[in-house]
GROMACS .gro file of C-alpha atoms in nm:
model
  296
    1MET     CA    1   4.444 -10.530 -13.604
    2THR     CA    2   4.523 -10.584 -13.243
    3ALA     CA    3   4.306 -10.418 -12.973
    4LEU     CA    4   4.465 -10.181 -12.736
    5VAL     CA    5   4.473 -10.316 -12.381
    6ALA     CA    6   4.457 -10.057 -12.102
    7ALA     CA    7   4.743 -10.083 -11.863
    8PRO     CA    8   4.638 -10.155 -11.505
    9ALA     CA    9   4.652  -9.862 -11.265
   10PRO     CA   10   4.958  -9.868 -11.048
   11ALA     CA   11   4.890  -9.992 -10.693
   12PRO     CA   12   4.928  -9.727 -10.422
   13ALA     CA   13   5.256  -9.741 -10.251
   14PRO     CA   14   5.231  -9.907  -9.912
   15ALA     CA   15   5.274  -9.683  -9.615
   16PRO     CA   16   5.607  -9.701  -9.448
   17VAL     CA   17   5.628  -9.954  -9.170
   18SER     CA   18   5.713  -9.690  -8.915
   19GLU     CA   19   5.409  -9.478  -9.007
   20ALA     CA   20   5.173  -9.777  -8.995
   21VAL     CA   21   5.307  -9.879  -8.656
   22ALA     CA   22   5.269  -9.524  -8.528
   23GLN     CA   23   4.905  -9.512  -8.643
   24ALA     CA   24   4.829  -9.847  -8.480
   25VAL     CA   25   4.986  -9.739  -8.153
   26ALA     CA   26   4.797  -9.408  -8.161
   27SER     CA   27   4.466  -9.586  -8.219
   28ARG     CA   28   4.525  -9.821  -7.927
   29ARG     CA   29   4.645  -9.551  -7.691
   30PRO     CA   30   4.370  -9.474  -7.436
   31ARG     CA   31   4.238  -9.124  -7.456
   32ARG     CA   32   4.280  -8.908  -7.153
   33PRO     CA   33   3.937  -8.850  -7.000
   34ARG     CA   34   3.817  -8.493  -7.012
   35ARG     CA   35   3.761  -8.320  -6.684
   36PRO     CA   36   3.395  -8.249  -6.612
   37TRP     CA   37   3.437  -7.876  -6.566
   38GLY     CA   38   3.062  -7.823  -6.589
   39LEU     CA   39   3.011  -8.052  -6.290
   40TYR     CA   40   3.279  -7.869  -6.093
   41VAL     CA   41   3.113  -7.535  -6.162
   42ALA     CA   42   2.771  -7.676  -6.064
   43VAL     CA   43   2.901  -7.816  -5.735
   44ALA     CA   44   3.084  -7.491  -5.656
   45LEU     CA   45   2.773  -7.285  -5.726
   46VAL     CA   46   2.548  -7.503  -5.511
   47ALA     CA   47   2.808  -7.497  -5.232
   48LEU     CA   48   2.822  -7.116  -5.253
   49VAL     CA   49   2.445  -7.084  -5.226
   50VAL     CA   50   2.445  -7.323  -4.929
   51LEU     CA   51   2.702  -7.099  -4.761
   52TRP     CA   52   2.474  -6.804  -4.833
   53ALA     CA   53   2.198  -6.981  -4.643
   54VAL     CA   54   2.421  -7.088  -4.352
   55ILE     CA   55   2.630  -6.772  -4.299
   56PRO     CA   56   2.460  -6.491  -4.493
   57GLY     CA   57   2.619  -6.220  -4.279
   58VAL     CA   58   2.965  -6.303  -4.415
   59PHE     CA   59   2.861  -6.234  -4.776
   60ALA     CA   60   2.609  -5.955  -4.708
   61PRO     CA   61   2.660  -5.797  -4.364
   62GLY     CA   62   2.386  -5.536  -4.401
   63ASP     CA   63   2.023  -5.559  -4.298
   64PRO     CA   64   1.819  -5.695  -4.591
   65LEU     CA   65   1.499  -5.533  -4.462
   66SER     CA   66   1.622  -5.174  -4.431
   67GLY     CA   67   1.752  -4.937  -4.694
   68ALA     CA   68   1.827  -4.576  -4.776
   69PRO     CA   69   1.549  -4.407  -4.979
   70ALA     CA   70   1.808  -4.174  -5.133
   71ASP     CA   71   1.978  -4.478  -5.293
   72LYS     CA   72   1.669  -4.627  -5.452
   73LEU     CA   73   1.682  -4.793  -5.795
   74LEU     CA   74   2.058  -4.767  -5.831
   75PRO     CA   75   2.205  -4.987  -6.109
   76PRO     CA   76   2.460  -5.262  -6.031
   77SER     CA   77   2.794  -5.118  -5.922
   78GLY     CA   78   3.088  -5.194  -5.697
   79ALA     CA   79   2.896  -5.070  -5.393
   80HIS     CA   80   2.579  -5.261  -5.481
   81TRP     CA   81   2.655  -5.568  -5.693
   82PHE     CA   82   2.290  -5.630  -5.784
   83GLY     CA   83   2.178  -5.269  -5.754
   84THR     CA   84   1.910  -5.145  -5.517
   85ASP     CA   85   1.532  -5.175  -5.514
   86ALA     CA   86   1.259  -4.910  -5.491
   87LEU     CA   87   1.318  -4.867  -5.116
   88GLY     CA   88   1.695  -4.836  -5.143
   89ARG     CA   89   1.766  -5.187  -5.011
   90ASP     CA   90   2.071  -5.370  -5.143
   91LEU     CA   91   1.941  -5.638  -5.381
   92PHE     CA   92   2.245  -5.864  -5.349
   93GLY     CA   93   2.202  -5.871  -4.972
   94ARG     CA   94   1.837  -5.959  -5.009
   95VAL     CA   95   1.921  -6.241  -5.251
   96VAL     CA   96   2.185  -6.377  -5.012
   97HIS     CA   97   1.959  -6.359  -4.707
   98GLY     CA   98   1.668  -6.500  -4.907
   99SER     CA   99   1.858  -6.816  -4.998
  100VAL     CA  100   1.779  -6.969  -4.660
  101HIS     CA  101   1.406  -6.951  -4.733
  102SER     CA  102   1.432  -7.102  -5.081
  103LEU     CA  103   1.681  -7.374  -4.990
  104SER     CA  104   1.507  -7.474  -4.667
  105GLY     CA  105   1.175  -7.487  -4.852
  106ALA     CA  106   1.329  -7.706  -5.123
  107LEU     CA  107   1.479  -7.933  -4.856
  108ILE     CA  108   1.141  -7.973  -4.687
  109ALA     CA  109   0.975  -8.044  -5.021
  110VAL     CA  110   1.229  -8.312  -5.114
  111THR     CA  111   1.204  -8.468  -4.768
  112VAL     CA  112   0.825  -8.493  -4.790
  113GLY     CA  113   0.829  -8.635  -5.141
  114LEU     CA  114   1.119  -8.869  -5.071
  115GLY     CA  115   0.976  -9.005  -4.746
  116LEU     CA  116   0.616  -9.062  -4.851
  117GLY     CA  117   0.692  -9.155  -5.211
  118THR     CA  118   0.960  -9.406  -5.117
  119LEU     CA  119   0.732  -9.563  -4.858
  120ILE     CA  120   0.443  -9.600  -5.102
  121GLY     CA  121   0.667  -9.737  -5.377
  122ALA     CA  122   0.841  -9.983  -5.145
  123VAL     CA  123   0.511 -10.119  -5.011
  124ALA     CA  124   0.362 -10.151  -5.359
  125GLY     CA  125   0.669 -10.320  -5.506
  126ALA     CA  126   0.725 -10.553  -5.213
  127LEU     CA  127   0.369 -10.674  -5.157
  128GLY     CA  128   0.236 -10.665  -5.514
  129GLY     CA  129  -0.111 -10.793  -5.595
  130ILE     CA  130  -0.413 -10.589  -5.496
  131VAL     CA  131  -0.206 -10.358  -5.274
  132ASP     CA  132   0.017 -10.269  -5.568
  133ASP     CA  133  -0.284 -10.203  -5.791
  134ILE     CA  134  -0.454  -9.974  -5.539
  135LEU     CA  135  -0.142  -9.772  -5.457
  136MET     CA  136  -0.041  -9.732  -5.820
  137ARG     CA  137  -0.389  -9.612  -5.915
  138VAL     CA  138  -0.357  -9.344  -5.646
  139VAL     CA  139  -0.018  -9.251  -5.789
  140ASP     CA  140  -0.169  -9.233  -6.138
  141VAL     CA  141  -0.427  -8.988  -6.010
  142LEU     CA  142  -0.151  -8.770  -5.863
  143LEU     CA  143   0.038  -8.782  -6.192
  144ALA     CA  144  -0.273  -8.677  -6.383
  145ILE     CA  145  -0.305  -8.354  -6.181
  146PRO     CA  146  -0.069  -8.071  -6.289
  147GLY     CA  147   0.191  -8.003  -6.024
  148LEU     CA  148   0.118  -7.632  -5.991
  149LEU     CA  149  -0.256  -7.693  -5.959
  150LEU     CA  150  -0.199  -7.956  -5.692
  151SER     CA  151   0.035  -7.724  -5.502
  152LEU     CA  152  -0.215  -7.438  -5.514
  153SER     CA  153  -0.491  -7.667  -5.387
  154VAL     CA  154  -0.280  -7.778  -5.092
  155ILE     CA  155  -0.177  -7.419  -5.011
  156ILE     CA  156  -0.541  -7.312  -5.005
  157LEU     CA  157  -0.602  -7.581  -4.743
  158LEU     CA  158  -0.288  -7.518  -4.536
  159GLY     CA  159  -0.247  -7.142  -4.578
  160PHE     CA  160   0.026  -6.920  -4.718
  161GLY     CA  161   0.390  -6.933  -4.617
  162THR     CA  162   0.721  -7.086  -4.720
  163VAL     CA  163   0.676  -7.403  -4.515
  164ASN     CA  164   0.325  -7.465  -4.643
  165ALA     CA  165   0.440  -7.400  -4.999
  166ALA     CA  166   0.724  -7.648  -4.948
  167ILE     CA  167   0.484  -7.912  -4.816
  168ALA     CA  168   0.257  -7.853  -5.113
  169VAL     CA  169   0.545  -7.895  -5.358
  170GLY     CA  170   0.661  -8.206  -5.173
  171LEU     CA  171   0.316  -8.366  -5.196
  172GLY     CA  172   0.323  -8.301  -5.569
  173SER     CA  173   0.651  -8.495  -5.604
  174ILE     CA  174   0.531  -8.807  -5.420
  175ALA     CA  175   0.417  -8.975  -5.741
  176ALA     CA  176   0.759  -8.952  -5.909
  177PHE     CA  177   0.938  -9.107  -5.610
  178ALA     CA  178   0.671  -9.375  -5.571
  179ARG     CA  179   0.684  -9.486  -5.935
  180LEU     CA  180   1.063  -9.508  -5.938
  181MET     CA  181   1.084  -9.686  -5.604
  182ARG     CA  182   0.818  -9.937  -5.700
  183SER     CA  183   0.995 -10.024  -6.026
  184GLU     CA  184   1.331 -10.063  -5.852
  185VAL     CA  185   1.191 -10.287  -5.577
  186ALA     CA  186   1.015 -10.504  -5.835
  187ARG     CA  187   1.338 -10.532  -6.035
  188VAL     CA  188   1.555 -10.623  -5.736
  189ARG     CA  189   1.304 -10.883  -5.615
  190ARG     CA  190   1.359 -11.080  -5.937
  191THR     CA  191   1.738 -11.097  -5.904
  192GLU     CA  192   1.918 -11.421  -5.827
  193TYR     CA  193   2.073 -11.311  -5.498
  194VAL     CA  194   1.731 -11.224  -5.357
  195GLU     CA  195   1.599 -11.567  -5.458
  196ALA     CA  196   1.907 -11.722  -5.299
  197ALA     CA  197   1.839 -11.527  -4.980
  198TYR     CA  198   1.485 -11.669  -4.969
  199GLY     CA  199   1.621 -12.017  -5.043
  200SER     CA  200   1.867 -11.996  -4.755
  201GLY     CA  201   1.582 -11.942  -4.509
  202GLY     CA  202   1.552 -11.562  -4.506
  203THR     CA  203   1.216 -11.420  -4.405
  204PHE     CA  204   1.026 -11.168  -4.613
  205PHE     CA  205   1.105 -10.867  -4.395
  206ALA     CA  206   1.470 -10.969  -4.342
  207VAL     CA  207   1.534 -11.004  -4.715
  208LEU     CA  208   1.349 -10.679  -4.779
  209ARG     CA  209   1.556 -10.492  -4.522
  210ARG     CA  210   1.896 -10.644  -4.602
  211HIS     CA  211   1.886 -10.688  -4.977
  212VAL     CA  212   1.590 -10.531  -5.155
  213LEU     CA  213   1.571 -10.183  -5.005
  214PRO     CA  214   1.948 -10.104  -4.996
  215ASN     CA  215   1.984 -10.200  -5.362
  216SER     CA  216   1.673 -10.005  -5.464
  217LEU     CA  217   1.759  -9.668  -5.311
  218THR     CA  218   2.052  -9.570  -5.534
  219PRO     CA  219   1.843  -9.425  -5.823
  220ILE     CA  220   1.638  -9.234  -5.567
  221VAL     CA  221   1.945  -9.025  -5.483
  222ALA     CA  222   1.970  -8.892  -5.838
  223LEU     CA  223   1.597  -8.821  -5.844
  224ALA     CA  224   1.622  -8.638  -5.510
  225ALA     CA  225   1.894  -8.411  -5.653
  226LEU     CA  226   1.677  -8.344  -5.957
  227GLN     CA  227   1.372  -8.275  -5.742
  228PHE     CA  228   1.575  -8.035  -5.528
  229GLY     CA  229   1.625  -7.804  -5.824
  230THR     CA  230   1.265  -7.853  -5.934
  231ALA     CA  231   1.145  -7.769  -5.584
  232ILE     CA  232   1.343  -7.444  -5.582
  233LEU     CA  233   1.182  -7.346  -5.910
  234ALA     CA  234   0.833  -7.444  -5.789
  235ILE     CA  235   0.867  -7.258  -5.458
  236SER     CA  236   0.996  -6.951  -5.640
  237THR     CA  237   0.697  -6.974  -5.873
  238LEU     CA  238   0.456  -6.988  -5.580
  239GLY     CA  239   0.637  -6.695  -5.417
  240PHE     CA  240   0.610  -6.499  -5.741
  241LEU     CA  241   0.234  -6.564  -5.745
  242GLY     CA  242   0.203  -6.445  -5.385
  243TYR     CA  243   0.147  -6.782  -5.218
  244GLY     CA  244   0.487  -6.805  -5.049
  245ALA     CA  245   0.655  -6.591  -4.789
  246PRO     CA  246   0.485  -6.257  -4.717
  247PRO     CA  247   0.661  -5.924  -4.779
  248PRO     CA  248   0.916  -5.797  -4.685
  249THR     CA  249   1.070  -6.144  -4.657
  250PRO     CA  250   1.359  -6.166  -4.906
  251GLU     CA  251   1.243  -6.484  -5.078
  252TRP     CA  252   1.367  -6.535  -5.434
  253GLY     CA  253   1.029  -6.563  -5.602
  254LEU     CA  254   0.897  -6.264  -5.410
  255LEU     CA  255   1.202  -6.058  -5.509
  256ILE     CA  256   1.129  -6.125  -5.876
  257ALA     CA  257   0.764  -6.034  -5.824
  258GLU     CA  258   0.851  -5.706  -5.650
  259GLY     CA  259   1.069  -5.596  -5.939
  260ARG     CA  260   0.828  -5.668  -6.223
  261ASN     CA  261   0.671  -5.321  -6.195
  262TYR     CA  262   1.010  -5.164  -6.270
  263ILE     CA  263   1.124  -5.399  -6.545
  264GLY     CA  264   1.117  -5.121  -6.805
  265THR     CA  265   1.354  -4.893  -6.612
  266SER     CA  266   1.529  -5.115  -6.355
  267TRP     CA  267   1.584  -5.449  -6.529
  268TRP     CA  268   1.818  -5.579  -6.258
  269LEU     CA  269   1.538  -5.612  -6.004
  270THR     CA  270   1.396  -5.913  -6.190
  271ALA     CA  271   1.683  -6.027  -6.412
  272LEU     CA  272   1.952  -6.082  -6.149
  273PRO     CA  273   1.742  -6.276  -5.891
  274GLY     CA  274   1.596  -6.473  -6.182
  275LEU     CA  275   1.945  -6.561  -6.306
  276VAL     CA  276   2.036  -6.684  -5.958
  277VAL     CA  277   1.733  -6.914  -5.955
  278VAL     CA  278   1.809  -7.042  -6.305
  279ALA     CA  279   2.176  -7.103  -6.219
  280VAL     CA  280   2.094  -7.300  -5.903
  281VAL     CA  281   1.830  -7.510  -6.078
  282LEU     CA  282   2.060  -7.590  -6.371
  283SER     CA  283   2.342  -7.677  -6.130
  284ALA     CA  284   2.119  -7.916  -5.937
  285ASN     CA  285   2.010  -8.077  -6.265
  286ARG     CA  286   2.374  -8.115  -6.374
  287ILE     CA  287   2.463  -8.287  -6.046
  288SER     CA  288   2.159  -8.513  -6.078
  289HIS     CA  289   2.259  -8.608  -6.434
  290ARG     CA  290   2.609  -8.701  -6.315
  291LEU     CA  291   2.471  -8.909  -6.030
  292GLY     CA  292   2.241  -9.091  -6.272
  293ARG     CA  293   2.534  -9.174  -6.502
  294ASN     CA  294   2.739  -9.309  -6.213
  295ILE     CA  295   2.450  -9.528  -6.101
  296ARG     CA  296   2.417  -9.682  -6.446
   0.00000   0.00000   0.00000
């Protein structure tokens, strides 16, 4: 009795030549890059806030320090975009006029951290040896102290105010700049073109000035953008705690602090200035992330 042999399964029909060619062409066709709309929005928002600081009267022509008591605690409307506070002052106008204090404080903080941190990192990375060990141990001590605690300690020594708060925040960011600058200088010193510059007769300071430092500063730009947003948040935090600008200065952190007593009935006094701070910080972080990707 003969065994039954299973018939082999029929092979799938080959795809038509035209379809296969179309698939191959589609796979090789370069995809159109997507537009970074998030970056555009971040840049536009930061540019708008900078315009607030430069020409606040164009966006909010009224006096941010005076108000009408009859119009106190009005909700957001067409006449008052952010509502009014307990003294009848327009909250949007106070946010616009307060941007100069927050942005200038953040700029001072970044300048202090960038200048001192870059100097310390460049010296440590260029000289090496015992100088590098000493400077990096100082940086490690700064990193071990919480930033807010360090800022409060400096403010106690310098006194209250936006400028002093900015200096305190800037001193707290020295360690981050120093660590990054030191690592970049040490990396660039080991490259072939720097060794070739030494071999062609270049002196230590000439090679450092012409080759090492210019090629080490590019990552610092991205860190400076990131620290700008961080500085705004830190200065607003110090203003909220009462260590920044004194009342009735329309500083962002102080505006949030003044509205916390009315958060149950007038939510806009804290929510809307807080959203402005969050939006600016996130925009600065988005720009920093883009700069970091371009550097890589």
